[in-house]
Amino acid sequence: MRHTASMEAASFQAPLFAGEWGIRPDSPGSAPYVGFMYDLFDEVAASSTVWVWKENSQGAWGFFDHDAASGAFTERPAVFAAHTRPYAEVIAGTPMGATYDASARTYELTFSGRGDRAPHVLRIPHALWSS
């Protein structure tokens, strides 16, 4: 399936990047939505940025709760869990897409290699190793 954004990025010979996407962590269906978005980004080999990491305003969209009295930030474990998945950091070639199945704990990357012996670097977050 070709996506308009993918075709536009290809026409500029540029990588596809989706910036500032997100959902309130307490919204119904938040975790499945996050997984769905990452699945879409993986399908078209897109990079993305989540809105927002840490904030003490903006309606609590981030990865941390903020205590206004003390100024302290506390991790939201469910948010971290929803966003934790393996990813390709460096590929000796052009990524074409990827799939991640959390229940089967499998990650598959499709890419067009350059024919050299440069290393690939895949990142598997510690939380996935220890669970």
Coordinates of C-alpha atoms in Angstrom, one line a residue:
M1 CA 0.0 0.0 0.0
R2 CA 1.5 3.3 -1.0
H3 CA 0.8 6.3 1.2
T4 CA 0.7 9.9 -0.1
A5 CA 3.3 11.0 2.5
S6 CA 5.6 8.2 1.5
M7 CA 5.3 9.1 -2.1
E8 CA 6.0 12.8 -1.4
A9 CA 9.1 12.0 0.7
A10 CA 10.3 9.7 -2.1
S11 CA 9.8 12.4 -4.7
F12 CA 12.1 14.7 -2.7
Q13 CA 14.5 11.8 -2.1
A14 CA 14.1 12.4 1.7
P15 CA 13.2 10.3 4.6
L16 CA 9.6 10.4 5.9
F17 CA 9.3 12.0 9.3
A18 CA 6.1 12.5 11.3
G19 CA 6.5 15.2 14.0
E20 CA 4.7 15.8 17.2
W21 CA 2.0 13.1 17.3
G22 CA 0.5 11.8 20.5
I23 CA -2.5 11.0 22.6
R24 CA -3.4 11.8 26.2
P25 CA -2.3 8.7 28.2
D26 CA -5.6 8.6 30.1
S27 CA -7.6 8.6 26.9
P28 CA -9.6 5.4 26.2
G29 CA -7.6 3.2 23.9
S30 CA -4.4 5.1 24.3
A31 CA -2.0 2.1 24.3
P32 CA -3.6 0.4 21.3
Y33 CA -3.5 3.8 19.4
V34 CA 0.2 4.2 20.2
G35 CA 0.9 0.7 18.9
F36 CA -1.2 1.3 15.8
M37 CA 0.7 4.5 15.0
Y38 CA 4.1 2.8 15.4
D39 CA 2.9 0.0 13.2
L40 CA 2.0 2.5 10.5
F41 CA 5.4 4.3 10.8
D42 CA 7.2 0.9 10.6
E43 CA 5.2 -0.1 7.5
V44 CA 6.5 2.9 5.6
A45 CA 9.9 3.2 7.3
A46 CA 9.0 6.6 8.8
S47 CA 10.6 8.3 11.8
S48 CA 8.5 10.2 14.3
T49 CA 8.5 12.4 17.4
V50 CA 6.0 12.0 20.2
W51 CA 4.4 15.0 21.8
V52 CA 5.3 15.5 24.6
W53 CA 8.2 14.1 26.8
K54 CA 7.9 16.1 30.0
E55 CA 5.7 19.0 30.8
N56 CA 4.1 20.8 33.7
S57 CA 1.2 22.1 31.6
Q58 CA -0.4 21.1 28.3
G59 CA -3.0 18.8 29.9
A60 CA -0.7 15.9 31.0
W61 CA 0.2 14.4 27.6
G62 CA 3.7 13.4 28.5
F63 CA 5.6 10.4 29.8
F64 CA 5.7 11.9 33.3
D65 CA 3.3 13.2 36.0
H66 CA 4.3 16.5 37.5
D67 CA 3.8 17.4 41.1
A68 CA 3.4 21.2 41.1
A69 CA 4.0 21.5 44.9
S70 CA 7.5 19.8 44.8
G71 CA 8.3 20.3 41.1
A72 CA 9.1 16.6 40.9
F73 CA 8.4 14.4 37.8
T74 CA 7.3 10.8 38.1
E75 CA 7.4 8.3 35.3
R76 CA 4.1 7.0 33.9
P77 CA 4.9 3.3 33.5
A78 CA 1.9 2.6 31.2
V79 CA 3.1 5.3 28.8
F80 CA 6.6 4.0 28.7
A81 CA 5.3 0.5 28.1
A82 CA 3.1 1.6 25.2
H83 CA 6.0 3.3 23.5
T84 CA 8.6 0.6 24.1
R85 CA 9.5 -1.5 21.1
P86 CA 12.6 -2.5 19.1
Y87 CA 13.8 -0.3 16.3
A88 CA 16.6 -0.1 13.7
E89 CA 19.1 2.6 14.6
V90 CA 21.6 2.0 11.7
I91 CA 21.1 0.0 8.6
A92 CA 23.7 -0.5 5.8
G93 CA 21.1 0.2 3.1
T94 CA 17.7 1.7 2.7
P95 CA 14.9 0.6 5.1
M96 CA 11.8 -0.4 3.3
G97 CA 9.6 -1.2 6.3
A98 CA 9.4 -3.2 9.5
T99 CA 6.9 -5.1 11.7
Y100 CA 6.8 -5.7 15.4
D101 CA 4.6 -8.3 17.1
A102 CA 4.7 -7.6 20.8
S103 CA 2.8 -10.8 21.7
A104 CA 5.2 -13.0 19.7
R105 CA 8.2 -10.8 20.6
T106 CA 9.3 -10.6 17.0
Y107 CA 10.7 -7.8 15.0
E108 CA 11.3 -8.0 11.2
L109 CA 13.0 -5.4 9.1
T110 CA 13.0 -5.2 5.3
F111 CA 15.7 -3.2 3.6
S112 CA 17.6 -2.8 0.4
G113 CA 21.3 -3.4 1.1
R114 CA 24.2 -1.5 -0.3
G115 CA 26.4 -4.6 -0.9
D116 CA 29.0 -3.7 1.7
R117 CA 29.8 -5.2 5.0
A118 CA 28.8 -2.2 7.2
P119 CA 27.2 -3.2 10.5
H120 CA 23.5 -2.9 11.3
V121 CA 22.5 -1.7 14.7
L122 CA 19.1 -2.8 16.1
R123 CA 18.0 -1.4 19.5
I124 CA 16.0 -3.6 21.8
P125 CA 14.9 -1.7 24.9
H126 CA 15.9 -3.2 28.2
A127 CA 12.3 -3.5 29.3
L128 CA 11.7 -6.0 26.5
W129 CA 14.7 -8.1 27.5
S130 CA 13.7 -8.2 31.1
S131 CA 10.0 -9.1 30.7

